[in-house]
Amino acid sequence: IGAGEGKINYRLRDAVFSRQRYWGEPFPVYYKNGLPQMIDKKHLPLTLPEVEKYLPTESGEPPLGRANEWAWDTQQNAVVENGKIDHETVFPLELNTMPGWAGSSWYMFRYMDPQNEESLAGDEAMRYWENVDLYIGGSEHATGHLLYSRFWVKFLNDRGIVPVEEPFKKLINQGMILGESAFVHRKEGENTLITATEIDGVKTQPIHVDVSLVNTSNELDIEGFKVWRPEFKDASFVTDSEGVFKVTREVEKMSKSKYNVVNPDDICDQYGADTLRMYEMFLGPLEQAKPWSTSGLSGVHSFLKKLWRLYHSGADESFKVSAEAPSKTSLKILHKTIKKVADDIENFSFNTSVSTFMIAVNELTAEKCSSRDILEPLAILIAPYAPHIAEELWSKLGNSDSITTAPYPVFDAVHLKESTKEYPISFNGKMRFMLELSLDLSKAEIETAVMAHEKTQYYLDGRTPKKVIVVPGKIVNIVG
């Protein structure tokens, strides 16, 4: 009817602010004649009492119902024993506690000035630090902590308590690492489990199985499964013609309930912590969900071995870093890497940083680079990604302090500037050969160099060209 107008919907959920559990901030509330009364803020903080168990009472009260000292004396303005409750000057305290987001909605401001006893934080501290520069958290928090943190901060700003309107400058929702779950299939209505190759046409119920009981060929350890799930110790197992029982696989969220969790301790024992760390970054963009594959670890592990060999040589792996001056090519590789990794860190593109390191190590290996001027800054660059091997290399380079104290390498664009160009030399538009020439040459100098080349004379075969087209930095075309 032409009377509509725009309106902001903050999509706030119903805020149930009480919890029937022990941990959480206690409410500064006591009950007089069944009505809630607030404890004056000058008598705060109110701290949680000691309890024998963190479980609800037998009568269904929250855990604070187990406390022996959880009453408020209005004359002493202090917590006293429950036995002193007389409903005249001593009253029972609230048994519920506040939710987690009662503190998580504003605690970042408290970090700025944690000893302040007069206010949430001092004005000077809050104006200096302002809001959180970067918040990294799962998207599952969007309608919980994150939503209410925004609400609280806007409220606190309206009240003049904090100087910012938003709690976070930048938010990144990291993707989940997905696991490959394993399933056995039980025939409906029977205590019979059927191998994956025989389930077609049979009504079955898939049951999660611990991936540690399945090998890389998807074969189930039947005896181990019976120990793990005793209710199936008398079950019938229908195997294939070779007596093998196989499971089916499915990519899902990695979680304990799906029994598809990979123990990082096992990975570290076999491959080392640096391999695990770099592989997690190499899996893909930070924001995307990424399927885990233990077989992919070997590629990153091989790269770290190659990195180690760059600093060592021979069967005895003797340290080979020297004081020789670096080549122009090596300097170009290093500074190209410095720039790319710095850009990737700013953009949280850690997976492409790992790719950049792999390319750099391959190129420096091909260059047979052993210059300290190249390999020392390379170790610093890779330290945030592979801290253990970087620290070891740093020590072998003769440094006594930790690599974490070293100045970060500075990018110098001079080393990326090309001094030569490989020109495609064409005859009547058809490219015949490539010729490397200095980029400092003029048009006339380029033409002279090309015409004097033996391959040019070969293709001309004694003819005089009608004209020579020179585009500096791009092509040379000989016509006629």
Coordinates of C-alpha atoms in Angstrom, one line a residue:
I1 CA 0.0 0.0 0.0
G2 CA 3.0 2.2 -0.2
A3 CA 3.5 2.6 3.5
G4 CA 6.3 0.2 4.1
E5 CA 9.7 1.3 5.5
G6 CA 13.1 -0.3 6.2
K7 CA 13.8 -1.6 9.6
I8 CA 16.9 -3.2 11.2
N9 CA 16.5 -6.7 12.6
Y10 CA 19.4 -7.7 14.8
R11 CA 18.1 -11.3 15.0
L12 CA 18.7 -11.6 18.7
R13 CA 17.6 -14.9 20.2
D14 CA 15.7 -15.3 23.5
A15 CA 18.4 -14.7 26.2
V16 CA 17.9 -17.3 28.9
F17 CA 20.4 -15.9 31.3
S18 CA 20.4 -18.5 34.1
R19 CA 22.1 -21.8 34.2
Q20 CA 21.6 -24.8 36.5
R21 CA 25.3 -25.6 36.9
Y22 CA 28.1 -24.6 39.2
W23 CA 30.6 -22.8 37.0
G24 CA 29.6 -19.3 36.0
E25 CA 29.2 -16.0 37.7
P26 CA 26.9 -16.1 40.7
F27 CA 23.9 -13.7 40.7
P28 CA 24.2 -11.0 43.3
V29 CA 20.6 -11.7 44.3
Y30 CA 19.0 -12.9 47.6
Y31 CA 15.3 -13.6 48.3
K32 CA 13.2 -11.8 50.8
N33 CA 9.7 -13.0 51.2
G34 CA 10.2 -14.9 47.9
L35 CA 11.1 -11.7 46.0
P36 CA 14.5 -11.0 44.5
Q37 CA 16.6 -8.3 46.1
M38 CA 19.9 -7.0 44.6
I39 CA 23.1 -6.8 46.6
D40 CA 24.6 -3.4 46.3
K41 CA 27.6 -3.3 43.9
K42 CA 29.8 -1.9 46.6
H43 CA 29.6 -5.3 48.3
L44 CA 30.7 -7.2 45.2
P45 CA 32.3 -9.4 44.0
L46 CA 30.3 -12.4 45.1
T47 CA 32.4 -15.5 44.8
L48 CA 31.3 -19.1 44.3
P49 CA 31.2 -21.2 47.5
E50 CA 32.8 -24.6 48.0
V51 CA 30.6 -27.6 47.2
E52 CA 31.3 -31.3 47.6
K53 CA 29.9 -32.3 44.2
Y54 CA 29.2 -30.3 41.0
L55 CA 25.9 -32.2 40.5
P56 CA 22.3 -31.1 41.1
T57 CA 20.9 -32.0 44.5
E58 CA 18.7 -35.0 45.1
S59 CA 15.7 -32.7 45.2
G60 CA 16.6 -31.2 41.8
E61 CA 18.2 -27.9 42.9
P62 CA 21.3 -26.6 41.0
P63 CA 24.7 -27.5 42.4
L64 CA 24.8 -24.3 44.6
G65 CA 22.0 -26.0 46.6
R66 CA 24.8 -28.2 48.0
A67 CA 26.7 -25.2 49.5
N68 CA 26.7 -24.9 53.3
E69 CA 27.6 -21.2 53.2
W70 CA 25.3 -19.6 50.7
A71 CA 23.1 -17.0 52.5
W72 CA 23.3 -13.3 52.6
D73 CA 23.5 -11.3 55.9
T74 CA 22.0 -7.9 55.2
Q75 CA 23.6 -6.5 58.4
Q76 CA 27.1 -7.7 57.8
N77 CA 26.7 -7.5 54.0
A78 CA 28.5 -10.8 53.7
V79 CA 27.9 -14.5 52.8
V80 CA 27.2 -16.6 55.9
E81 CA 26.2 -20.2 56.8
N82 CA 22.8 -21.4 55.6
G83 CA 21.9 -22.3 59.2
K84 CA 21.7 -18.5 60.0
I85 CA 18.8 -17.9 57.6
D86 CA 16.0 -16.3 59.6
H87 CA 14.2 -14.4 56.7
E88 CA 14.6 -11.2 58.8
T89 CA 18.2 -10.2 58.4
V90 CA 19.7 -13.3 56.7
F91 CA 18.2 -14.6 53.4
P92 CA 18.9 -17.4 50.9
L93 CA 21.0 -16.5 47.8
E94 CA 20.1 -17.3 44.2
L95 CA 21.2 -20.9 43.2
N96 CA 21.5 -20.4 39.4
T97 CA 24.6 -19.0 37.8
M98 CA 25.1 -16.8 34.7
P99 CA 25.8 -18.2 31.2
G100 CA 29.2 -18.3 29.6
W101 CA 28.5 -15.3 27.5
A102 CA 27.9 -13.2 30.6
G103 CA 31.7 -12.8 30.7
S104 CA 32.7 -13.6 27.2
S105 CA 30.7 -10.7 25.8
W106 CA 33.0 -8.1 27.3
Y107 CA 36.1 -9.8 28.8
M108 CA 38.3 -8.5 26.0
F109 CA 38.0 -5.0 27.6
R110 CA 39.0 -6.4 31.0
Y111 CA 42.3 -7.7 29.6
M112 CA 43.2 -4.0 28.9
D113 CA 43.1 -3.1 32.6
P114 CA 42.7 -6.2 34.7
Q115 CA 43.6 -4.7 38.1
N116 CA 41.1 -1.8 37.8
E117 CA 38.8 -1.9 40.9
E118 CA 36.7 1.1 40.0
S119 CA 35.4 0.2 36.5
L120 CA 35.4 -2.4 33.7
A121 CA 38.6 -0.8 32.4
G122 CA 40.1 2.7 32.4
D123 CA 39.3 5.2 29.7
E124 CA 42.9 5.6 28.7
A125 CA 43.5 1.9 28.2
M126 CA 40.2 1.4 26.3
R127 CA 40.9 4.3 23.9
Y128 CA 44.4 3.0 23.3
W129 CA 43.5 -0.7 22.6
E130 CA 40.0 -0.1 21.3
N131 CA 38.3 -3.3 20.0
V132 CA 39.7 -6.7 19.0
D133 CA 41.7 -6.6 15.8
L134 CA 41.0 -10.1 14.8
Y135 CA 38.6 -12.8 16.1
I136 CA 39.0 -16.3 14.7
G137 CA 36.3 -18.7 15.7
G138 CA 33.9 -21.3 14.4
S139 CA 30.7 -20.3 12.6
E140 CA 28.7 -22.2 15.3
H141 CA 29.4 -19.2 17.6
A142 CA 27.6 -16.8 15.3
T143 CA 24.2 -17.0 17.0
G144 CA 25.7 -17.4 20.5
H145 CA 28.7 -15.6 21.8
L146 CA 29.3 -13.4 18.7
L147 CA 25.8 -12.2 18.5
Y148 CA 25.5 -11.3 22.2
S149 CA 29.0 -9.8 22.3
R150 CA 27.8 -7.3 19.6
F151 CA 24.7 -6.6 21.6
W152 CA 26.5 -6.0 24.8
V153 CA 29.2 -3.8 23.3
K154 CA 26.6 -1.6 21.6
F155 CA 24.7 -1.4 24.9
L156 CA 27.9 -0.5 26.8
N157 CA 28.8 2.1 24.1
D158 CA 25.3 3.7 24.4
R159 CA 25.9 3.9 28.2
G160 CA 29.3 5.5 27.6
I161 CA 31.1 2.7 29.3
V162 CA 33.2 1.6 26.3
P163 CA 34.4 3.9 23.4
V164 CA 33.7 1.5 20.5
E165 CA 30.5 0.3 18.9
E166 CA 31.7 -3.1 17.6
P167 CA 33.6 -5.7 19.6
F168 CA 35.7 -7.0 16.6
K169 CA 37.4 -5.3 13.6
K170 CA 37.8 -8.5 11.6
L171 CA 36.1 -11.9 12.0
I172 CA 37.3 -15.1 10.4
N173 CA 35.3 -18.4 10.6
Q174 CA 37.8 -21.2 10.2
G175 CA 36.7 -24.2 8.3
M176 CA 36.5 -27.6 10.0
I177 CA 38.9 -30.4 9.4
L178 CA 36.8 -33.3 8.2
G179 CA 37.5 -36.9 9.0
E180 CA 36.9 -40.1 7.0
S181 CA 34.5 -42.2 9.1
A182 CA 34.2 -45.9 8.9
F183 CA 31.0 -48.0 9.0
V184 CA 30.1 -51.6 9.5
H185 CA 26.7 -52.7 8.3
R186 CA 24.3 -54.7 10.5
K187 CA 21.5 -56.6 8.8
E188 CA 18.1 -55.2 10.0
G189 CA 16.5 -57.2 12.8
E190 CA 19.5 -59.6 13.1
N191 CA 22.9 -59.6 15.0
T192 CA 24.6 -60.1 11.7
L193 CA 27.3 -57.8 10.2
I194 CA 27.9 -57.8 6.4
T195 CA 31.1 -56.9 4.6
A196 CA 30.8 -53.7 2.4
T197 CA 31.1 -55.7 -0.8
E198 CA 27.9 -57.8 0.0
I199 CA 25.5 -55.2 1.2
D200 CA 23.8 -54.3 -2.1
G201 CA 20.1 -55.2 -2.0
V202 CA 20.2 -55.9 1.7
K203 CA 18.5 -53.7 4.3
T204 CA 21.2 -52.7 6.8
Q205 CA 21.9 -50.3 9.5
P206 CA 25.3 -48.4 9.3
I207 CA 27.2 -48.3 12.6
H208 CA 30.2 -46.1 13.2
V209 CA 33.4 -48.0 13.9
D210 CA 36.7 -46.6 15.4
V211 CA 39.0 -45.8 12.5
S212 CA 41.9 -47.3 14.4
L213 CA 40.4 -50.7 13.9
V214 CA 40.5 -50.3 10.1
N215 CA 43.6 -50.5 7.9
T216 CA 44.4 -48.6 4.7
S217 CA 42.6 -51.2 2.6
N218 CA 39.4 -50.6 4.6
E219 CA 39.6 -54.1 6.2
L220 CA 38.2 -54.4 9.7
D221 CA 40.0 -56.0 12.6
I222 CA 37.1 -58.2 13.6
E223 CA 38.5 -59.4 16.9
G224 CA 39.5 -55.8 17.9
F225 CA 36.0 -54.7 17.0
K226 CA 34.4 -57.4 19.3
V227 CA 36.6 -56.2 22.2
W228 CA 35.7 -52.5 21.5
R229 CA 31.9 -53.3 21.1
P230 CA 31.2 -56.3 23.4
E231 CA 27.6 -56.4 22.4
F232 CA 28.8 -57.8 19.0
K233 CA 31.1 -60.5 20.5
D234 CA 28.6 -63.2 19.5
A235 CA 27.5 -61.5 16.2
S236 CA 27.9 -63.3 12.8
F237 CA 30.3 -61.6 10.4
V238 CA 29.6 -62.2 6.7
T239 CA 33.0 -61.8 4.9
D240 CA 33.8 -61.8 1.2
S241 CA 35.1 -64.9 -0.7
E242 CA 38.6 -64.3 0.6
G243 CA 37.5 -64.1 4.2
V244 CA 37.9 -60.3 4.4
F245 CA 35.5 -58.0 6.2
K246 CA 35.5 -54.5 4.7
V247 CA 33.9 -51.2 5.9
T248 CA 32.4 -48.4 4.0
R249 CA 33.8 -44.8 4.3
E250 CA 32.2 -41.4 4.5
V251 CA 33.7 -37.9 5.0
E252 CA 32.2 -36.2 8.0
K253 CA 33.0 -33.7 10.7
M254 CA 35.9 -35.0 12.7
S255 CA 34.6 -35.8 16.2
K256 CA 34.9 -38.3 19.0
S257 CA 31.2 -39.3 18.6
K258 CA 31.9 -40.4 15.1
Y259 CA 35.1 -42.3 16.1
N260 CA 37.1 -40.7 13.2
V261 CA 39.5 -38.6 15.2
V262 CA 43.1 -38.8 14.3
N263 CA 45.4 -38.6 17.3
P264 CA 47.9 -35.8 16.7
D265 CA 50.4 -37.5 19.1
D266 CA 50.6 -40.5 16.8
I267 CA 51.2 -38.2 13.8
C268 CA 54.0 -36.3 15.7
D269 CA 55.6 -39.6 16.8
Q270 CA 55.8 -40.8 13.2
Y271 CA 56.3 -37.6 11.2
G272 CA 57.2 -34.9 13.7
A273 CA 55.2 -31.8 14.9
D274 CA 56.5 -29.6 12.0
T275 CA 55.0 -32.0 9.5
L276 CA 51.6 -32.0 11.2
R277 CA 51.7 -28.2 11.6
M278 CA 52.6 -27.5 8.0
Y279 CA 50.2 -30.1 6.6
E280 CA 47.2 -28.6 8.5
M281 CA 48.1 -25.3 6.9
F282 CA 48.6 -26.9 3.5
L283 CA 45.2 -28.6 3.5
G284 CA 43.5 -25.6 2.0
P285 CA 42.1 -22.0 2.6
L286 CA 41.6 -21.2 6.3
E287 CA 37.9 -20.6 5.9
Q288 CA 37.0 -23.8 4.0
A289 CA 36.2 -27.2 5.4
K290 CA 39.1 -29.6 4.6
P291 CA 39.1 -33.4 4.5
W292 CA 41.9 -35.0 6.4
S293 CA 44.1 -37.6 4.6
T294 CA 46.9 -39.2 6.5
S295 CA 48.5 -40.2 3.2
G296 CA 49.0 -36.5 2.3
L297 CA 51.4 -36.1 5.2
S298 CA 54.2 -37.8 3.3
G299 CA 54.4 -34.9 0.8
V300 CA 55.0 -32.3 3.5
H301 CA 57.4 -34.6 5.3
S302 CA 59.4 -35.1 2.1
F303 CA 59.5 -31.3 1.7
L304 CA 61.0 -30.8 5.2
K305 CA 63.6 -33.4 4.4
K306 CA 64.5 -31.5 1.2
L307 CA 64.7 -28.3 3.2
W308 CA 67.1 -30.0 5.6
R309 CA 69.3 -31.2 2.7
L310 CA 69.5 -27.6 1.3
Y311 CA 71.6 -26.8 4.4
H312 CA 73.6 -30.1 4.3
S313 CA 75.5 -32.2 1.8
G314 CA 77.0 -35.6 1.4
A315 CA 76.2 -39.0 3.0
D316 CA 77.3 -37.7 6.4
E317 CA 75.0 -34.7 6.0
S318 CA 77.7 -32.2 6.8
F319 CA 76.6 -28.6 7.2
K320 CA 77.4 -26.8 4.0
V321 CA 76.3 -23.2 4.5
S322 CA 79.1 -20.8 3.4
A323 CA 79.9 -17.2 3.4
E324 CA 80.0 -17.0 -0.4
A325 CA 78.2 -14.1 -2.1
P326 CA 74.7 -15.1 -3.3
S327 CA 73.9 -15.2 -7.0
K328 CA 71.4 -12.8 -8.6
T329 CA 69.1 -15.7 -9.2
S330 CA 69.2 -16.8 -5.5
L331 CA 68.5 -13.3 -4.3
K332 CA 65.5 -13.1 -6.7
I333 CA 64.2 -16.4 -5.3
L334 CA 64.6 -15.2 -1.7
H335 CA 62.9 -11.9 -2.2
K336 CA 60.1 -13.3 -4.3
T337 CA 59.5 -15.7 -1.3
I338 CA 59.7 -12.9 1.3
K339 CA 57.1 -10.8 -0.6
K340 CA 54.7 -13.7 -1.3
V341 CA 54.8 -15.1 2.3
A342 CA 54.3 -11.6 3.8
D343 CA 51.3 -11.1 1.6
D344 CA 49.9 -14.5 2.4
I345 CA 50.3 -13.9 6.2
E346 CA 48.3 -10.7 5.9
N347 CA 45.6 -12.5 3.9
F348 CA 45.7 -15.6 6.2
S349 CA 46.5 -17.7 3.1
F350 CA 48.8 -20.1 4.9
N351 CA 48.3 -22.9 2.3
T352 CA 49.8 -20.8 -0.5
S353 CA 52.7 -19.9 1.8
V354 CA 53.6 -23.6 2.1
S355 CA 53.4 -23.9 -1.7
T356 CA 55.8 -20.9 -2.0
F357 CA 58.3 -22.5 0.4
M358 CA 58.2 -25.7 -1.7
I359 CA 58.9 -23.8 -4.9
A360 CA 61.7 -21.8 -3.3
V361 CA 63.5 -24.8 -1.9
N362 CA 63.2 -26.6 -5.3
E363 CA 64.7 -23.5 -7.1
L364 CA 67.5 -23.0 -4.5
T365 CA 68.4 -26.7 -4.7
A366 CA 68.6 -26.4 -8.5
E367 CA 70.8 -23.4 -8.0
K368 CA 73.0 -25.4 -5.6
C369 CA 72.7 -22.4 -3.3
S370 CA 74.7 -22.6 0.0
S371 CA 75.1 -18.9 0.7
R372 CA 74.4 -17.8 4.3
D373 CA 72.9 -14.6 3.0
I374 CA 70.1 -16.6 1.5
L375 CA 69.7 -19.6 3.8
E376 CA 69.7 -17.7 7.1
P377 CA 66.7 -15.4 6.2
L378 CA 65.0 -18.5 4.6
A379 CA 65.1 -20.2 8.0
I380 CA 63.6 -17.1 9.7
L381 CA 60.8 -17.0 7.1
I382 CA 59.8 -20.6 7.6
A383 CA 60.1 -20.5 11.4
P384 CA 56.4 -19.7 12.0
Y385 CA 55.4 -22.7 9.8
A386 CA 58.0 -25.2 10.9
P387 CA 59.4 -23.9 14.2
H388 CA 61.4 -26.9 15.3
I389 CA 63.5 -27.5 12.2
A390 CA 63.9 -23.8 11.8
E391 CA 65.2 -23.5 15.4
E392 CA 67.7 -26.4 14.7
L393 CA 69.0 -24.8 11.5
W394 CA 69.3 -21.4 13.3
S395 CA 71.4 -23.0 16.0
K396 CA 73.6 -24.7 13.4
L397 CA 74.1 -21.4 11.7
G398 CA 75.9 -20.3 14.9
N399 CA 73.2 -18.3 16.6
S400 CA 72.9 -18.6 20.4
D401 CA 69.5 -16.8 20.7
S402 CA 66.2 -18.3 19.6
I403 CA 65.2 -17.7 16.0
T404 CA 62.0 -16.0 17.4
T405 CA 64.2 -13.1 18.4
A406 CA 65.6 -12.6 14.9
P407 CA 64.5 -9.6 12.8
Y408 CA 62.1 -10.6 10.1
P409 CA 63.6 -10.5 6.5
V410 CA 62.8 -7.3 4.6
F411 CA 61.6 -7.4 1.0
D412 CA 63.8 -5.4 -1.5
A413 CA 62.1 -5.0 -4.9
V414 CA 65.5 -4.3 -6.5
H415 CA 66.2 -8.0 -6.6
L416 CA 63.0 -8.7 -8.6
K417 CA 63.9 -6.2 -11.3
E418 CA 64.8 -8.1 -14.5
S419 CA 68.0 -7.0 -16.2
T420 CA 67.6 -9.2 -19.3
K421 CA 64.8 -10.3 -21.5
E422 CA 64.5 -13.4 -23.7
Y423 CA 63.3 -12.1 -27.0
P424 CA 61.3 -14.3 -29.4
I425 CA 63.0 -13.7 -32.8
S426 CA 60.4 -14.1 -35.6
F427 CA 60.7 -14.2 -39.4
N428 CA 57.5 -13.0 -41.2
G429 CA 55.6 -13.6 -37.9
K430 CA 56.9 -17.1 -37.3
M431 CA 59.1 -17.5 -34.2
R432 CA 62.4 -19.2 -35.0
F433 CA 64.5 -18.8 -31.9
M434 CA 65.0 -17.0 -28.5
L435 CA 67.7 -14.5 -27.8
E436 CA 68.6 -13.1 -24.4
L437 CA 69.4 -9.4 -24.4
S438 CA 69.9 -6.6 -21.9
L439 CA 66.8 -4.6 -21.1
D440 CA 69.0 -1.5 -21.2
L441 CA 69.6 -1.7 -25.0
S442 CA 67.9 0.8 -27.3
K443 CA 65.9 -0.2 -30.3
A444 CA 68.8 0.3 -32.6
E445 CA 71.1 -1.7 -30.4
I446 CA 68.6 -4.5 -30.2
E447 CA 68.3 -4.6 -34.0
T448 CA 72.1 -4.6 -34.4
A449 CA 72.5 -7.5 -32.0
V450 CA 69.8 -9.6 -33.6
M451 CA 71.0 -9.0 -37.2
A452 CA 74.5 -9.9 -36.1
H453 CA 73.4 -13.2 -34.6
E454 CA 74.4 -16.4 -36.6
K455 CA 70.9 -17.8 -36.4
T456 CA 69.5 -14.7 -38.0
Q457 CA 72.0 -15.0 -40.9
Y458 CA 71.0 -18.7 -41.2
Y459 CA 67.3 -18.0 -41.6
L460 CA 67.9 -15.0 -43.9
D461 CA 70.1 -17.1 -46.2
G462 CA 71.7 -14.1 -47.8
R463 CA 68.4 -12.1 -48.2
T464 CA 68.1 -8.5 -47.1
P465 CA 65.1 -7.9 -44.9
K466 CA 62.5 -5.3 -45.9
K467 CA 62.3 -4.1 -42.4
V468 CA 63.0 -5.1 -38.8
I469 CA 60.2 -4.5 -36.2
V470 CA 61.5 -4.1 -32.6
V471 CA 59.3 -3.8 -29.6
P472 CA 61.7 -3.3 -26.6
G473 CA 61.0 -5.7 -23.8
K474 CA 58.7 -7.9 -26.0
I475 CA 59.5 -9.1 -29.5
V476 CA 61.6 -8.7 -32.7
N477 CA 60.0 -9.5 -36.1
I478 CA 62.1 -9.6 -39.3
V479 CA 60.0 -9.0 -42.4
G480 CA 61.1 -10.1 -45.9

